[in-house]
Amino acid sequence: MRTSFGIALLVALFVVTSGAWAGTVPVTVPNNSFESPSCVTAGTSCTPASWTIVGSANQWLPTAGQYNSIPDGSQVAWANTGGVLEQVLTTDLAANTTYVLSVDVGLRNNEVNTFGGIVDLYAGTTLIGTATGATPTFGNWVDWTLTVNSASWGAEVGEPLEIYLSSSTNQTSFDDVTLNATSSVPEPAVFALVGVGLLGLVTRRRFAK
């Protein structure tokens, strides 16, 4: 009976702490869906907050019919050939951590050129990964993702993470940029909970004698 109770308690502790053990947390990406500021008039562009623009790129409030839907909010970003939207995050590349970058990539209904979207993740000045996904059809969006482990980039640990959105051949649209980090190092709370569980087992065994 005591053994069954001990096993049940340890299983419960594992279930409760499994999320903490994994340590998955969202990394803050300000203005991740390009809603700030409001471009006010449909069909016009405006400079996105928190993003640096290089070349022909911006955010805009599309007119009806430009897209079949918008992934998040009412505005999206765009980049023409060679144009770049980039953001240096306040989060640095951490050791023993896996990052998952997700970006909705789209193509306007009236776009006529070859698609050439680019979604990169940097640590400092070093490219650590490029997101991939299917080519969106006209008016639609596809979720492009990148999974990268910092174990492969030890020299870059401590460098600020940077998201880079661009297009190589024509106008590409972007929306709903998210980045999650999962640490393989257990949090201190995990050890504390396991310790409490073990203490409970010892106490129960002592009183049962």
PDB file of C-alpha atoms in Angstrom, residues 95-163:
ATOM      1  CA  ALA A  95      22.287  28.003 -23.519  1.00  0.00           C
ATOM      2  CA  ASN A  96      20.472  24.636 -23.500  1.00  0.00           C
ATOM      3  CA  THR A  97      17.427  26.133 -25.217  1.00  0.00           C
ATOM      4  CA  THR A  98      15.347  25.242 -28.270  1.00  0.00           C
ATOM      5  CA  TYR A  99      13.662  28.095 -30.143  1.00  0.00           C
ATOM      6  CA  VAL A 100      10.642  27.804 -32.430  1.00  0.00           C
ATOM      7  CA  LEU A 101       9.985  30.750 -34.754  1.00  0.00           C
ATOM      8  CA  SER A 102       6.624  30.906 -36.515  1.00  0.00           C
ATOM      9  CA  VAL A 103       5.577  33.477 -39.138  1.00  0.00           C
ATOM     10  CA  ASP A 104       2.517  33.589 -41.386  1.00  0.00           C
ATOM     11  CA  VAL A 105       3.715  34.280 -44.932  1.00  0.00           C
ATOM     12  CA  GLY A 106       1.242  35.437 -47.563  1.00  0.00           C
ATOM     13  CA  LEU A 107       0.757  36.407 -51.203  1.00  0.00           C
ATOM     14  CA  ARG A 108      -1.643  39.131 -52.347  1.00  0.00           C
ATOM     15  CA  ASN A 109      -4.407  38.230 -54.754  1.00  0.00           C
ATOM     16  CA  ASN A 110      -3.140  40.695 -57.359  1.00  0.00           C
ATOM     17  CA  GLU A 111       0.579  39.836 -57.096  1.00  0.00           C
ATOM     18  CA  VAL A 112       1.963  38.637 -60.441  1.00  0.00           C
ATOM     19  CA  ASN A 113       5.651  37.886 -59.875  1.00  0.00           C
ATOM     20  CA  THR A 114       7.508  34.857 -58.533  1.00  0.00           C
ATOM     21  CA  PHE A 115       7.230  34.329 -54.795  1.00  0.00           C
ATOM     22  CA  GLY A 116      10.441  34.771 -52.773  1.00  0.00           C
ATOM     23  CA  GLY A 117       9.786  35.136 -49.043  1.00  0.00           C
ATOM     24  CA  ILE A 118      12.640  34.990 -46.495  1.00  0.00           C
ATOM     25  CA  VAL A 119      12.278  34.482 -42.724  1.00  0.00           C
ATOM     26  CA  ASP A 120      15.561  34.350 -40.771  1.00  0.00           C
ATOM     27  CA  LEU A 121      16.588  34.204 -37.124  1.00  0.00           C
ATOM     28  CA  TYR A 122      19.903  35.752 -36.065  1.00  0.00           C
ATOM     29  CA  ALA A 123      21.915  35.774 -32.847  1.00  0.00           C
ATOM     30  CA  GLY A 124      23.913  38.958 -33.013  1.00  0.00           C
ATOM     31  CA  THR A 125      25.265  39.111 -36.558  1.00  0.00           C
ATOM     32  CA  THR A 126      25.163  35.327 -37.060  1.00  0.00           C
ATOM     33  CA  LEU A 127      22.369  33.641 -39.014  1.00  0.00           C
ATOM     34  CA  ILE A 128      21.284  30.648 -36.909  1.00  0.00           C
ATOM     35  CA  GLY A 129      18.333  29.437 -38.958  1.00  0.00           C
ATOM     36  CA  THR A 130      15.885  30.047 -41.800  1.00  0.00           C
ATOM     37  CA  ALA A 131      12.186  29.225 -41.561  1.00  0.00           C
ATOM     38  CA  THR A 132      10.632  27.083 -44.275  1.00  0.00           C
ATOM     39  CA  GLY A 133       7.146  26.306 -45.496  1.00  0.00           C
ATOM     40  CA  ALA A 134       4.985  25.838 -48.548  1.00  0.00           C
ATOM     41  CA  THR A 135       4.506  28.605 -51.096  1.00  0.00           C
ATOM     42  CA  PRO A 136       1.230  30.406 -50.392  1.00  0.00           C
ATOM     43  CA  THR A 137      -1.382  30.551 -53.124  1.00  0.00           C
ATOM     44  CA  PHE A 138      -2.884  33.876 -54.196  1.00  0.00           C
ATOM     45  CA  GLY A 139      -4.742  35.597 -51.383  1.00  0.00           C
ATOM     46  CA  ASN A 140      -3.714  33.029 -48.795  1.00  0.00           C
ATOM     47  CA  TRP A 141      -1.225  32.460 -45.982  1.00  0.00           C
ATOM     48  CA  VAL A 142       1.082  29.629 -44.913  1.00  0.00           C
ATOM     49  CA  ASP A 143       2.705  29.189 -41.502  1.00  0.00           C
ATOM     50  CA  TRP A 144       6.476  29.031 -41.895  1.00  0.00           C
ATOM     51  CA  THR A 145       8.435  27.608 -38.968  1.00  0.00           C
ATOM     52  CA  LEU A 146      11.996  27.237 -37.771  1.00  0.00           C
ATOM     53  CA  THR A 147      13.275  25.093 -34.906  1.00  0.00           C
ATOM     54  CA  VAL A 148      16.822  25.711 -33.729  1.00  0.00           C
ATOM     55  CA  ASN A 149      18.760  24.505 -30.673  1.00  0.00           C
ATOM     56  CA  SER A 150      21.336  26.802 -29.116  1.00  0.00           C
ATOM     57  CA  ALA A 151      23.622  23.803 -28.550  1.00  0.00           C
ATOM     58  CA  SER A 152      24.653  24.196 -32.184  1.00  0.00           C
ATOM     59  CA  TRP A 153      25.564  27.858 -31.634  1.00  0.00           C
ATOM     60  CA  GLY A 154      27.619  27.939 -28.454  1.00  0.00           C
ATOM     61  CA  ALA A 155      29.733  30.904 -29.542  1.00  0.00           C
ATOM     62  CA  GLU A 156      26.582  32.993 -30.056  1.00  0.00           C
ATOM     63  CA  VAL A 157      25.044  32.335 -26.621  1.00  0.00           C
ATOM     64  CA  GLY A 158      24.457  35.711 -24.972  1.00  0.00           C
ATOM     65  CA  GLU A 159      23.976  37.528 -28.281  1.00  0.00           C
ATOM     66  CA  PRO A 160      20.615  39.285 -28.874  1.00  0.00           C
ATOM     67  CA  LEU A 161      18.097  37.436 -31.026  1.00  0.00           C
ATOM     68  CA  GLU A 162      16.962  39.170 -34.214  1.00  0.00           C
ATOM     69  CA  ILE A 163      14.079  38.396 -36.572  1.00  0.00           C
TER      70      ILE A 163
END
